[in-house]
């Protein structure tokens, strides 16, 4: 049985950190409110002219270096993003060109904050079907471009950044003892569009639009849906919560991370938390957090790593990997 293995990861954050105090100088908010309600202390914002593809390319190059994989070996690039450079072509094709890759396939996946889990699942399925053997899966966002800076209920929550992983096809017995991606579970429910969306787009207003969110409602759905999908992912992998070494969640709000772990009965010490440093970077948040925990040595070979996310759509999902 083919298993896809994460053989390297890399991340990129633009510019210098922007603190809550920095934001409080331009928006009616406070460090105390932001930290208490979300756990966020700072975020990174792309410079003028710095595009989602620029962030993605940096993260991709770092992931390839870490994996010691050559561009010539790549046959798939997927970029998860809700903030593409242009309406078309896919940001992934810009990454492909910048890397000097002229074969294989490159495309974007749009599932907002769940984008990385969706993209990983697509890449894993393609590898299992023999359609690709070496893939780059990137989450990259410039959410600062779709924030309404006069809306304090949303603009303090998000940041820009990119993270990437390199996947390689390998063999496995098809058991939970295998290394590699063991299971993926994806869900969406379009009835909840109005809870989290952007009020523009090429077919509606011909302008990019701004992010609109009913935060409290999204929060309620997040804890319930995430706890459920984690259970489904573990069952599909033939594992239980007791087997989990690390949860690498989408980083939206510290209270959501803690609430989900509590509901699952998983210790807080097993959650990789970066929301304090990066804020919510949508599809980039999981690979950013994963890269930190892999590079600082927390995540070790043979451990079970569980990634989970929920975002606009609503979309949500989980992916279980034995490192
Ligand atoms: O990644 C995709 C998924 N997104 C999420 O998961 C986000 C989920 N939601 C959340 O994280 C939280 O709901 C928020 C952090 C967005 C908001 O926290 P909350 O505890 O639900 O606060 P709230 O919206 O009920 O607002 C409480 C108060 C309000 O004042 P009043 O009406 O009680 O007087 C707001 O006007 O806080 C006020 N407020 C602020 N005050 C200072 C809202 N934003 C701010 C702000 N600074 N930035």
CSV table of C-alpha atoms and ligand atoms in Angstrom, one decimal:
chain,number,residue,atom,x,y,z
A,1,UNK,CA,0.0,0.0,0.0
A,2,UNK,CA,1.3,3.5,-0.9
A,3,UNK,CA,1.6,5.9,2.1
A,4,UNK,CA,2.6,9.5,1.7
A,5,UNK,CA,5.3,10.7,4.1
A,6,UNK,CA,5.9,14.2,5.2
A,7,UNK,CA,9.7,14.4,4.7
A,8,UNK,CA,10.3,18.1,5.3
A,9,UNK,CA,8.7,21.3,6.2
A,10,UNK,CA,9.4,25.1,6.1
A,11,UNK,CA,7.8,28.4,7.0
A,12,UNK,CA,8.0,32.0,6.2
A,13,UNK,CA,6.7,35.1,8.0
A,14,UNK,CA,6.9,38.5,6.4
A,15,UNK,CA,8.5,41.6,8.0
A,16,UNK,CA,8.6,42.4,11.7
A,17,UNK,CA,6.0,41.4,14.3
A,18,UNK,CA,3.1,43.8,14.8
A,19,UNK,CA,2.1,43.8,18.5
A,20,UNK,CA,-1.3,44.4,19.9
A,21,UNK,CA,-0.1,47.7,21.2
A,22,UNK,CA,0.9,48.7,17.7
A,23,UNK,CA,-2.6,47.8,16.5
A,24,UNK,CA,-4.2,49.7,19.4
A,25,UNK,CA,-2.7,52.9,18.0
A,26,UNK,CA,-4.8,52.6,14.8
A,27,UNK,CA,-7.9,50.6,16.0
A,28,UNK,CA,-10.0,51.1,19.1
A,29,UNK,CA,-8.8,48.0,20.9
A,30,UNK,CA,-6.4,46.9,23.7
A,31,UNK,CA,-3.7,44.4,24.3
A,32,UNK,CA,-5.7,43.2,27.3
A,33,UNK,CA,-8.9,42.5,25.2
A,34,UNK,CA,-7.0,40.7,22.4
A,35,UNK,CA,-5.0,38.5,24.7
A,36,UNK,CA,-7.9,37.6,27.0
A,37,UNK,CA,-10.3,36.8,24.2
A,38,UNK,CA,-7.9,35.1,21.7
A,39,UNK,CA,-4.4,34.5,23.2
A,40,UNK,CA,-2.9,36.6,20.3
A,41,UNK,CA,0.1,38.8,21.2
A,42,UNK,CA,1.4,39.7,17.7
A,43,UNK,CA,1.0,39.0,14.0
A,44,UNK,CA,3.1,39.5,10.8
A,45,UNK,CA,1.8,41.6,7.9
A,46,UNK,CA,3.1,41.4,4.3
A,47,UNK,CA,4.7,44.6,2.9
A,48,UNK,CA,3.1,46.5,0.1
A,49,UNK,CA,3.7,44.6,-3.1
A,50,UNK,CA,4.6,41.4,-1.2
A,51,UNK,CA,2.2,38.7,-2.6
A,52,UNK,CA,0.8,35.4,-1.3
A,53,UNK,CA,3.0,33.7,-3.9
A,54,UNK,CA,6.2,35.4,-2.5
A,55,UNK,CA,5.4,34.0,0.9
A,56,UNK,CA,4.6,30.6,-0.5
A,57,UNK,CA,7.8,30.5,-2.6
A,58,UNK,CA,10.0,31.2,0.5
A,59,UNK,CA,8.2,28.6,2.6
A,60,UNK,CA,8.4,26.1,-0.3
A,61,UNK,CA,12.2,26.6,-0.7
A,62,UNK,CA,12.8,26.1,3.0
A,63,UNK,CA,10.7,22.9,3.0
A,64,UNK,CA,12.6,21.5,0.0
A,65,UNK,CA,15.9,22.3,1.7
A,66,UNK,CA,14.7,20.7,5.0
A,67,UNK,CA,13.6,17.6,3.0
A,68,UNK,CA,16.7,17.6,0.9
A,69,UNK,CA,14.4,17.1,-2.2
A,70,UNK,CA,15.3,18.6,-5.5
A,71,UNK,CA,12.8,20.6,-7.6
A,72,UNK,CA,13.4,18.2,-10.4
A,73,UNK,CA,11.8,15.4,-8.3
A,74,UNK,CA,8.5,17.3,-7.8
A,75,UNK,CA,5.4,16.3,-9.7
A,76,UNK,CA,2.7,18.2,-7.8
A,77,UNK,CA,2.3,21.6,-6.1
A,78,UNK,CA,-0.9,22.4,-4.2
A,79,UNK,CA,-1.3,25.8,-2.6
A,80,UNK,CA,-4.1,26.2,-0.1
A,81,UNK,CA,-5.1,29.8,-0.1
A,82,UNK,CA,-8.2,32.1,0.2
A,83,UNK,CA,-6.0,35.1,-0.8
A,84,UNK,CA,-4.6,34.2,-4.2
A,85,UNK,CA,-2.4,36.7,-6.1
A,86,UNK,CA,-5.0,37.0,-8.9
A,87,UNK,CA,-8.4,35.5,-9.6
A,88,UNK,CA,-6.6,33.2,-12.0
A,89,UNK,CA,-4.2,31.5,-12.8
A,90,UNK,CA,-3.7,29.5,-9.6
A,91,UNK,CA,-1.0,30.9,-7.2
A,92,UNK,CA,0.4,27.4,-7.3
A,93,UNK,CA,1.5,27.9,-10.9
A,94,UNK,CA,3.4,31.0,-9.9
A,95,UNK,CA,5.2,29.0,-7.3
A,96,UNK,CA,5.8,26.2,-9.8
A,97,UNK,CA,7.4,28.7,-12.2
A,98,UNK,CA,9.5,30.5,-9.5
A,99,UNK,CA,10.9,27.1,-8.4
A,100,UNK,CA,11.9,26.3,-12.0
A,101,UNK,CA,9.6,23.3,-12.2
A,102,UNK,CA,8.3,22.7,-15.7
A,103,UNK,CA,6.5,19.3,-15.4
A,104,UNK,CA,3.8,17.9,-13.2
A,105,UNK,CA,0.7,19.7,-12.0
A,106,UNK,CA,0.1,22.8,-9.9
A,107,UNK,CA,-3.2,24.1,-8.6
A,108,UNK,CA,-4.9,25.9,-5.7
A,109,UNK,CA,-7.3,24.5,-3.1
A,110,UNK,CA,-9.8,26.9,-1.6
A,111,UNK,CA,-11.2,25.8,1.8
A,112,UNK,CA,-10.2,28.9,3.8
A,113,UNK,CA,-8.8,28.0,7.2
A,114,UNK,CA,-9.3,24.3,6.5
A,115,UNK,CA,-7.3,24.7,3.3
A,116,UNK,CA,-4.2,23.0,4.4
A,117,UNK,CA,-6.0,19.9,5.7
A,118,UNK,CA,-8.0,19.8,2.4
A,119,UNK,CA,-4.8,20.2,0.3
A,120,UNK,CA,-2.9,17.5,2.2
A,121,UNK,CA,-5.9,15.2,1.7
A,122,UNK,CA,-5.9,15.8,-2.0
A,123,UNK,CA,-2.2,15.3,-2.3
A,124,UNK,CA,-2.3,12.1,-0.2
A,125,UNK,CA,-5.2,10.7,-2.4
A,126,UNK,CA,-3.3,11.5,-5.6
A,127,UNK,CA,-0.2,9.8,-4.3
A,128,UNK,CA,-2.2,6.7,-3.2
A,129,UNK,CA,-3.6,6.6,-6.8
A,130,UNK,CA,-0.1,6.8,-8.3
A,131,UNK,CA,-0.7,10.2,-9.8
A,132,UNK,CA,2.2,11.8,-8.0
A,133,UNK,CA,5.3,10.6,-6.1
A,134,UNK,CA,6.8,13.9,-4.7
A,135,UNK,CA,4.5,16.8,-3.8
A,136,UNK,CA,4.7,20.2,-2.2
A,137,UNK,CA,1.7,21.2,-0.2
A,138,UNK,CA,1.7,24.8,0.8
A,139,UNK,CA,-0.6,27.0,2.9
A,140,UNK,CA,-0.1,30.7,2.1
A,141,UNK,CA,-2.2,33.7,2.9
A,142,UNK,CA,-2.2,37.5,2.9
A,143,UNK,CA,-5.4,38.0,5.0
A,144,UNK,CA,-4.3,41.6,5.8
A,145,UNK,CA,-5.5,42.5,2.2
A,146,UNK,CA,-9.1,41.4,2.9
A,147,UNK,CA,-9.4,42.8,6.4
A,148,UNK,CA,-11.7,45.8,7.1
A,149,UNK,CA,-9.3,47.8,9.2
A,150,UNK,CA,-12.3,49.8,10.6
A,151,UNK,CA,-13.9,46.6,12.0
A,152,UNK,CA,-12.1,45.9,15.3
A,153,UNK,CA,-14.1,42.6,15.8
A,154,UNK,CA,-12.1,41.0,12.9
A,155,UNK,CA,-9.0,43.0,12.0
A,156,UNK,CA,-7.1,42.2,15.2
A,157,UNK,CA,-7.5,38.5,14.7
A,158,UNK,CA,-5.6,37.7,11.5
A,159,UNK,CA,-2.0,37.7,10.1
A,160,UNK,CA,0.0,36.8,7.0
A,161,UNK,CA,2.4,33.9,6.5
A,162,UNK,CA,3.1,30.7,4.7
A,163,UNK,CA,4.1,27.1,5.6
A,164,UNK,CA,4.9,24.2,3.4
A,165,UNK,CA,5.5,20.4,3.6
A,166,UNK,CA,7.1,18.0,1.1
A,167,UNK,CA,5.4,14.7,0.7
A,168,UNK,CA,7.0,11.6,-0.8
A,169,UNK,CA,5.3,8.3,-1.7
A,170,UNK,CA,6.5,5.3,0.3
A,171,UNK,CA,5.4,1.8,1.1
A,172,UNK,CA,3.4,0.7,4.1
A,173,UNK,CA,1.5,-2.4,5.3
A,174,UNK,CA,-1.7,-0.4,5.6
A,175,UNK,CA,-1.7,-0.6,9.4
A,176,UNK,CA,-1.6,2.1,12.1
A,177,UNK,CA,2.0,1.2,12.8
A,178,UNK,CA,3.0,2.5,9.3
A,179,UNK,CA,4.7,5.9,9.1
A,180,UNK,CA,3.1,8.5,6.8
A,181,UNK,CA,-0.4,9.9,6.5
A,182,UNK,CA,-2.8,7.4,8.0
A,183,UNK,CA,-6.2,9.1,7.5
A,184,UNK,CA,-8.0,12.2,6.3
A,185,UNK,CA,-11.5,13.3,7.0
A,186,UNK,CA,-13.1,16.3,5.4
A,187,UNK,CA,-16.5,18.0,5.9
A,188,UNK,CA,-18.3,21.1,4.7
A,189,UNK,CA,-21.8,22.6,5.2
A,190,UNK,CA,-22.6,25.5,2.9
A,191,UNK,CA,-25.7,26.5,4.9
A,192,UNK,CA,-23.3,28.4,7.2
A,193,UNK,CA,-21.9,30.7,4.5
A,194,UNK,CA,-23.0,33.9,6.4
A,195,UNK,CA,-21.0,33.1,9.5
A,196,UNK,CA,-17.7,33.7,7.8
A,197,UNK,CA,-17.3,35.0,4.3
A,198,UNK,CA,-15.8,37.8,2.1
A,199,UNK,CA,-18.3,40.3,0.8
A,200,UNK,CA,-16.8,40.5,-2.7
A,201,UNK,CA,-15.3,38.6,-5.6
A,202,UNK,CA,-15.0,38.5,-9.4
A,203,UNK,CA,-18.6,37.3,-10.0
A,204,UNK,CA,-20.3,39.4,-7.3
A,205,UNK,CA,-18.7,42.9,-6.9
A,206,UNK,CA,-15.7,42.6,-9.2
A,207,UNK,CA,-13.7,43.8,-6.1
A,208,UNK,CA,-11.8,41.6,-3.6
A,209,UNK,CA,-14.1,42.6,-0.7
A,210,UNK,CA,-13.6,42.3,3.1
A,211,UNK,CA,-13.8,39.5,5.6
A,212,UNK,CA,-17.1,39.4,7.6
A,213,UNK,CA,-17.5,37.1,10.6
A,214,UNK,CA,-20.0,36.3,13.3
A,215,UNK,CA,-17.3,35.3,15.7
A,216,UNK,CA,-19.4,33.9,18.5
A,217,UNK,CA,-21.3,31.6,16.2
A,218,UNK,CA,-18.1,30.4,14.5
A,219,UNK,CA,-16.6,29.7,17.9
A,220,UNK,CA,-19.6,27.5,18.9
A,221,UNK,CA,-19.4,25.4,15.7
A,222,UNK,CA,-15.6,25.2,16.0
A,223,UNK,CA,-15.3,23.4,19.3
A,224,UNK,CA,-18.1,20.9,18.5
A,225,UNK,CA,-17.1,20.2,14.9
A,226,UNK,CA,-13.4,19.9,15.6
A,227,UNK,CA,-13.9,17.5,18.5
A,228,UNK,CA,-16.1,15.3,16.3
A,229,UNK,CA,-13.8,15.3,13.3
A,230,UNK,CA,-10.8,14.5,15.4
A,231,UNK,CA,-12.6,11.4,16.7
A,232,UNK,CA,-13.5,10.4,13.1
A,233,UNK,CA,-9.9,10.9,11.9
A,234,UNK,CA,-8.5,8.7,14.7
A,235,UNK,CA,-11.1,6.0,14.2
A,236,UNK,CA,-10.3,6.0,10.4
A,237,UNK,CA,-6.6,5.5,11.3
A,238,UNK,CA,-7.4,2.7,13.8
A,239,UNK,CA,-6.3,4.8,16.8
A,240,UNK,CA,-7.8,6.5,19.8
A,241,UNK,CA,-7.1,9.8,21.6
A,242,UNK,CA,-4.7,7.9,23.9
A,243,UNK,CA,-2.4,7.4,20.9
A,244,UNK,CA,-2.1,11.1,20.1
A,245,UNK,CA,1.4,12.6,20.7
A,246,UNK,CA,0.8,16.0,19.2
A,247,UNK,CA,-2.2,18.0,18.0
A,248,UNK,CA,-1.3,20.6,15.5
A,249,UNK,CA,-4.5,22.6,15.2
A,250,UNK,CA,-5.5,25.5,13.0
A,251,UNK,CA,-4.6,28.5,15.1
A,252,UNK,CA,-7.7,30.7,15.4
A,253,UNK,CA,-8.1,31.3,19.1
A,254,UNK,CA,-6.4,29.9,22.2
A,255,UNK,CA,-9.8,29.3,23.7
A,256,UNK,CA,-10.9,27.1,20.8
A,257,UNK,CA,-7.7,25.1,21.1
A,258,UNK,CA,-8.1,24.6,24.8
A,259,UNK,CA,-11.9,23.9,24.5
A,260,UNK,CA,-11.4,21.3,21.8
A,261,UNK,CA,-8.6,19.5,23.8
A,262,UNK,CA,-10.8,19.6,26.9
A,263,UNK,CA,-13.7,18.0,25.0
A,264,UNK,CA,-11.4,15.3,23.7
A,265,UNK,CA,-9.7,14.7,27.1
A,266,UNK,CA,-6.3,15.4,25.6
A,267,UNK,CA,-3.7,17.2,27.7
A,268,UNK,CA,-3.0,20.9,26.9
A,269,UNK,CA,0.7,20.0,26.8
A,270,UNK,CA,0.1,18.0,23.6
A,271,UNK,CA,-1.2,21.0,21.6
A,272,UNK,CA,1.3,23.0,19.4
A,273,UNK,CA,0.3,26.6,20.0
A,274,UNK,CA,1.5,29.5,17.7
A,275,UNK,CA,-1.6,31.7,17.7
A,276,UNK,CA,0.1,34.0,20.2
A,277,UNK,CA,3.0,34.7,17.8
A,278,UNK,CA,1.3,34.5,14.4
A,279,UNK,CA,-2.4,35.2,15.0
A,280,UNK,CA,-4.8,33.5,12.6
A,281,UNK,CA,-3.1,32.9,9.3
A,282,UNK,CA,-5.9,30.8,7.8
A,283,UNK,CA,-4.5,28.0,5.6
A,284,UNK,CA,-0.9,28.8,6.6
A,285,UNK,CA,-1.4,28.3,10.3
A,286,UNK,CA,-1.1,24.5,10.5
A,287,UNK,CA,2.1,24.2,8.4
A,288,UNK,CA,3.6,27.2,10.3
A,289,UNK,CA,2.9,25.5,13.7
A,290,UNK,CA,4.0,22.1,12.3
A,291,UNK,CA,7.3,23.6,11.1
A,292,UNK,CA,8.0,25.1,14.5
A,293,UNK,CA,7.4,21.9,16.4
A,294,UNK,CA,9.4,19.7,13.9
A,295,UNK,CA,12.3,22.1,13.8
A,296,UNK,CA,12.6,22.6,17.6
A,297,UNK,CA,12.5,18.8,18.0
A,298,UNK,CA,9.2,18.4,19.8
A,299,UNK,CA,7.7,16.2,17.0
A,300,UNK,CA,9.8,13.0,16.7
A,301,UNK,CA,9.9,10.1,14.3
A,302,UNK,CA,7.2,7.5,15.0
A,303,UNK,CA,4.9,9.9,16.9
A,304,UNK,CA,1.2,10.4,16.1
A,305,UNK,CA,0.5,13.9,14.8
A,306,UNK,CA,-3.0,15.1,14.4
A,307,UNK,CA,-3.9,18.2,12.4
A,308,UNK,CA,-7.4,19.7,12.5
A,309,UNK,CA,-9.0,22.8,11.2
A,310,UNK,CA,-12.3,24.6,10.7
A,311,UNK,CA,-13.0,27.7,8.6
A,312,UNK,CA,-15.3,29.6,6.2
A,313,UNK,CA,-17.8,27.5,4.2
A,314,UNK,CA,-18.2,26.2,6.8
A,315,UNK,CA,-15.4,23.6,6.1
A,316,UNK,CA,-13.6,21.4,8.6
A,317,UNK,CA,-11.4,18.4,8.6
A,318,UNK,CA,-8.6,16.3,10.3
A,319,UNK,CA,-5.6,14.4,9.2
A,320,UNK,CA,-3.6,11.8,11.2
A,321,UNK,CA,0.0,11.1,10.4
A,322,UNK,CA,2.6,8.8,12.0
A,323,UNK,CA,5.8,10.9,11.8
B,1,LIG,O1,-10.3,30.8,11.5
B,1,LIG,C1,-11.6,30.7,11.2
B,1,LIG,C2,-12.4,30.5,12.3
B,1,LIG,N1,-12.5,31.7,13.1
B,1,LIG,C3,-12.6,31.6,14.4
B,1,LIG,O2,-12.5,30.5,14.9
B,1,LIG,C4,-13.0,32.8,15.3
B,1,LIG,C5,-14.0,32.3,16.3
B,1,LIG,N2,-14.5,33.4,17.2
B,1,LIG,C6,-13.7,34.0,18.1
B,1,LIG,O3,-12.5,33.7,18.2
B,1,LIG,C7,-14.3,34.9,19.1
B,1,LIG,O4,-15.7,34.9,19.0
B,1,LIG,C8,-13.8,36.4,18.9
B,1,LIG,C9,-12.4,36.5,19.4
B,1,LIG,C10,-13.9,36.8,17.5
B,1,LIG,C11,-14.7,37.3,19.8
B,1,LIG,O5,-14.7,36.9,21.1
B,1,LIG,P1,-16.0,37.0,22.0
B,1,LIG,O6,-15.7,36.6,23.3
B,1,LIG,O7,-17.0,36.1,21.2
B,1,LIG,O8,-16.4,38.5,22.0
B,1,LIG,P2,-17.7,39.2,21.4
B,1,LIG,O9,-17.7,39.2,19.9
B,1,LIG,O10,-18.9,38.7,22.1
B,1,LIG,O11,-17.4,40.7,21.9
B,1,LIG,C12,-17.4,41.1,23.3
B,1,LIG,C13,-17.2,42.6,23.4
B,1,LIG,C14,-18.2,43.4,22.6
B,1,LIG,O12,-18.5,44.5,23.3
B,1,LIG,P3,-20.0,44.6,24.1
B,1,LIG,O13,-21.0,44.5,23.0
B,1,LIG,O14,-20.0,43.5,25.0
B,1,LIG,O15,-19.9,45.9,24.7
B,1,LIG,C15,-17.4,43.8,21.4
B,1,LIG,O16,-17.8,45.1,20.8
B,1,LIG,O17,-15.9,42.9,23.0
B,1,LIG,C16,-16.0,44.0,22.0
B,1,LIG,N3,-14.9,43.9,21.1
B,1,LIG,C17,-13.7,44.5,21.2
B,1,LIG,N4,-13.2,45.2,22.2
B,1,LIG,C18,-11.9,45.6,22.1
B,1,LIG,C19,-14.9,43.2,19.9
B,1,LIG,N5,-13.7,43.3,19.3
B,1,LIG,C20,-13.0,44.1,20.1
B,1,LIG,C21,-11.6,44.5,20.0
B,1,LIG,N6,-11.1,45.3,21.0
B,1,LIG,N7,-10.8,44.2,19.0
